């Protein structure tokens, strides 16, 4: 059973460019969340997708957008990249409909460097 | 807003010594609490979680944590450190009374654990 997978593993972009990161959830999971982890900090919630809609959003600008596909996979898009967007981007998946304490499973992340 | 505070960004222990990583939360309603571990160049792995059942929670790899409402704490412990425990540890919270889709994790800033031979 494959866990959460993310691609690519590493990415280098320049300021002003756009980037797309991809996530495939763990088998059987239908909800995907994205987190940004800056160096030396804890992950920060970006947004969550369920049934192909953004359900909740953290304190991130509109430059950050996403999408969820019918097979539950998801993309994170960041436009007009800034140096401060350099971080590890983590995808997490879970099953909606169970208790609040259900486990979120994290992928290995995509490390983005903006030059 | 819900938050967690991890005291000590770096903790060093000798192999075989007690591991104690501190986490305090701010909430008037008991939240759901989690400890995650992150090994270098990897994602996060759940160690254990508190979801209003037993206050002493046992997790994987010999770790456990005790929920203390009076102290608003959820410290992580392990009786005997192993070299393989060297990693970064994150405490995280989901607000109490949360339902529906509002279940995102709020993480602390992390504690880097070093195990000395």
Coordinates of C-alpha atoms in Angstrom, one line a residue:
Chain A
X1 CA 0.0 0.0 0.0
X2 CA 1.7 3.2 -1.2
X3 CA 1.6 6.0 1.2
X4 CA 1.4 9.7 0.3
X5 CA 3.6 10.5 -2.7
X6 CA 4.8 13.9 -3.9
X7 CA 6.6 15.1 -7.0
X8 CA 9.0 16.5 -7.7
X9 CA 11.3 16.0 -4.7
X10 CA 13.3 19.1 -5.4
X11 CA 12.7 22.2 -7.5
X12 CA 14.7 25.3 -8.2
X13 CA 12.9 28.4 -9.6
X14 CA 13.6 32.1 -10.0
X15 CA 11.6 35.0 -8.6
X16 CA 8.5 35.8 -10.5
X17 CA 8.1 32.3 -11.9
X18 CA 5.2 29.9 -11.3
X19 CA 5.4 26.4 -9.9
X20 CA 3.1 23.4 -9.6
X21 CA 3.6 20.7 -7.0
X22 CA 1.8 17.4 -7.1
X23 CA 0.5 15.0 -4.4
X24 CA -1.2 11.6 -4.5
X25 CA -2.9 10.6 -1.3
X26 CA -2.7 7.4 0.6
X27 CA -5.0 4.7 -0.8
X28 CA -8.5 5.1 0.5
X29 CA -8.0 8.8 1.5
X30 CA -10.2 11.5 0.1
X31 CA -9.0 14.7 1.8
X32 CA -5.7 16.4 1.0
X33 CA -4.0 19.2 3.0
X34 CA -1.0 21.2 2.0
X35 CA 1.6 22.7 4.5
X36 CA 4.6 25.0 4.1
X37 CA 7.6 24.3 6.3
X38 CA 10.2 27.0 6.2
X39 CA 13.7 26.2 7.3
X40 CA 13.8 25.7 11.1
X41 CA 10.1 26.1 11.6
X42 CA 7.1 23.9 12.0
X43 CA 4.7 23.3 9.1
X44 CA 2.0 25.9 8.4
X45 CA -1.3 25.0 7.0
X46 CA -2.0 26.4 3.5
X47 CA -5.3 24.8 2.5
X48 CA -7.4 21.6 2.4
X49 CA -9.3 20.0 -0.4
X50 CA -12.2 17.6 -0.3
X51 CA -14.6 16.7 -3.0
X52 CA -12.5 18.8 -5.4
X53 CA -13.2 22.0 -3.5
X54 CA -11.1 24.1 -1.2
X55 CA -12.7 23.6 2.2
X56 CA -10.4 25.6 4.5
X57 CA -7.5 28.0 4.0
X58 CA -4.7 29.2 6.2
X59 CA -3.2 32.6 6.2
X60 CA -1.6 32.5 2.7
X61 CA -2.1 34.9 -0.1
X62 CA -4.0 34.2 -3.3
X63 CA -0.8 33.5 -5.1
X64 CA -1.2 30.1 -3.5
X65 CA -3.9 28.1 -5.2
X66 CA -4.8 24.4 -5.6
X67 CA -6.8 21.8 -7.2
X68 CA -8.1 18.4 -6.4
X69 CA -8.9 15.8 -9.1
X70 CA -11.6 13.2 -9.2
X71 CA -9.0 10.5 -8.2
X72 CA -8.3 12.6 -5.1
X73 CA -4.8 13.7 -6.2
X74 CA -4.0 17.3 -5.7
X75 CA -1.8 20.1 -7.0
X76 CA -0.5 23.2 -5.3
X77 CA 0.3 26.2 -7.5
X78 CA 2.3 29.2 -6.5
X79 CA 2.4 32.2 -8.8
X80 CA 4.8 35.1 -8.8
X81 CA 7.4 33.3 -6.6
X82 CA 9.2 35.3 -3.9
X83 CA 12.4 34.4 -2.2
X84 CA 10.4 33.8 0.9
X85 CA 8.5 31.0 -0.8
X86 CA 11.6 28.8 -0.4
X87 CA 10.5 25.9 1.8
X88 CA 9.6 22.3 2.1
X89 CA 6.0 21.8 0.9
X90 CA 4.2 18.9 2.6
X91 CA 1.1 17.1 1.5
X92 CA -1.0 15.2 4.0
X93 CA -4.0 13.0 3.4
X94 CA -6.8 11.5 5.5
X95 CA -10.3 10.1 5.3
X96 CA -13.2 12.5 5.9
X97 CA -16.1 11.2 7.9
X98 CA -14.2 9.7 10.8
X99 CA -13.4 11.3 14.1
X100 CA -11.4 14.5 14.6
X101 CA -8.5 12.6 15.9
X102 CA -7.9 10.5 12.8
X103 CA -4.4 10.5 11.6
X104 CA -3.1 12.6 8.8
X105 CA -0.4 10.9 6.8
X106 CA 2.3 13.1 5.4
X107 CA 4.3 12.7 2.2
X108 CA 8.1 13.3 2.0
X109 CA 7.6 16.8 0.7
X110 CA 8.9 18.9 -2.2
X111 CA 11.8 21.2 -1.4
X112 CA 11.4 24.4 -3.4
X113 CA 14.3 26.9 -3.7
X114 CA 13.6 30.3 -5.2
X115 CA 16.6 32.2 -6.4
Chain B
X1 CA -6.3 31.1 18.1
X2 CA -5.0 27.7 19.2
X3 CA -1.3 27.4 19.6
X4 CA 1.4 25.1 20.9
X5 CA 4.7 26.1 22.5
X6 CA 7.7 23.8 22.4
X7 CA 10.2 24.7 25.0
X8 CA 13.8 24.2 23.8
X9 CA 14.6 24.2 20.2
X10 CA 17.5 21.9 20.8
X11 CA 17.8 19.0 23.3
X12 CA 20.8 16.8 23.7
X13 CA 20.8 13.5 25.7
X14 CA 23.2 10.7 26.1
X15 CA 22.3 7.3 24.7
X16 CA 20.3 5.4 27.3
X17 CA 19.2 8.6 29.1
X18 CA 15.7 9.8 29.6
X19 CA 14.2 11.9 26.8
X20 CA 11.8 14.7 27.7
X21 CA 10.5 17.1 25.1
X22 CA 8.1 19.8 26.3
X23 CA 4.9 21.0 24.7
X24 CA 2.3 23.4 26.2
X25 CA -0.9 24.4 24.5
X26 CA -3.2 27.3 24.8
X27 CA -6.9 26.5 24.9
X28 CA -9.9 26.8 27.2
X29 CA -11.3 23.6 25.7
X30 CA -9.1 20.5 25.8
X31 CA -7.8 20.1 22.3
X32 CA -6.6 17.1 20.3
X33 CA -2.9 16.8 20.6
X34 CA -0.3 15.1 18.5
X35 CA 3.4 14.4 18.4
X36 CA 5.1 14.0 15.0
X37 CA 8.7 13.1 14.2
X38 CA 10.7 14.2 11.2
X39 CA 13.9 12.5 10.1
X40 CA 16.3 14.4 7.8
X41 CA 14.9 14.8 4.3
X42 CA 11.7 13.0 5.2
X43 CA 8.1 13.9 5.8
X44 CA 6.3 13.8 9.2
X45 CA 5.5 10.5 11.0
X46 CA 2.9 10.3 13.7
X47 CA 4.3 9.2 17.1
X48 CA 1.2 9.4 19.2
X49 CA -2.0 11.4 19.7
X50 CA -4.4 12.4 22.4
X51 CA -8.1 12.4 21.6
X52 CA -9.8 12.8 25.0
X53 CA -9.5 9.1 26.0
X54 CA -6.7 8.0 28.3
X55 CA -4.5 10.8 29.5
X56 CA -1.3 8.7 29.2
X57 CA -0.8 7.9 25.6
X58 CA 1.7 5.3 24.3
X59 CA 3.1 5.6 20.9
X60 CA 5.5 4.0 18.6
X61 CA 9.2 3.4 19.2
X62 CA 8.8 3.5 23.0
X63 CA 7.5 7.1 23.2
X64 CA 4.7 8.2 25.4
X65 CA 3.1 11.5 26.4
X66 CA 0.8 12.5 29.3
X67 CA -2.0 15.0 28.9
X68 CA -2.2 17.3 31.9
X69 CA -5.1 19.7 31.7
X70 CA -4.1 21.6 34.9
X71 CA -0.7 22.4 33.3
X72 CA -1.9 22.6 29.7
X73 CA 0.9 20.3 28.8
X74 CA 1.5 17.3 26.6
X75 CA 5.2 16.5 27.2
X76 CA 6.8 13.6 25.2
X77 CA 9.0 11.1 27.0
X78 CA 11.1 8.0 26.4
X79 CA 12.8 6.2 29.2
X80 CA 16.0 5.3 27.3
X81 CA 17.2 7.2 24.2
X82 CA 18.6 5.4 21.2
X83 CA 20.8 6.8 18.6
X84 CA 18.1 6.3 16.0
X85 CA 15.8 8.7 18.0
X86 CA 17.9 11.7 16.7
X87 CA 15.4 13.7 14.7
X88 CA 13.2 16.8 14.9
X89 CA 10.0 16.5 16.9
X90 CA 6.9 18.5 16.5
X91 CA 3.9 19.0 18.8
X92 CA 0.6 19.8 17.0
X93 CA -2.9 20.7 18.0
X94 CA -6.4 20.5 16.6
X95 CA -8.8 22.8 18.5
X96 CA -11.3 21.2 20.9
X97 CA -14.9 21.2 19.8
X98 CA -13.7 21.1 16.1
X99 CA -16.0 19.4 13.6
X100 CA -16.4 19.1 10.0
X101 CA -13.6 20.2 7.8
X102 CA -11.9 22.5 10.3
X103 CA -9.3 19.9 11.3
X104 CA -6.0 21.4 10.3
X105 CA -3.0 20.9 12.5
X106 CA -1.3 23.8 14.1
X107 CA 2.3 22.9 14.7
X108 CA 4.9 24.1 17.2
X109 CA 8.3 25.3 16.1
X110 CA 9.9 21.9 16.7
X111 CA 12.6 20.5 19.0
X112 CA 15.8 19.0 17.5
X113 CA 16.8 16.0 19.5
X114 CA 20.5 15.0 19.5
X115 CA 21.6 11.7 21.0
X116 CA 25.2 11.5 22.2
X117 CA 27.1 8.2 22.2

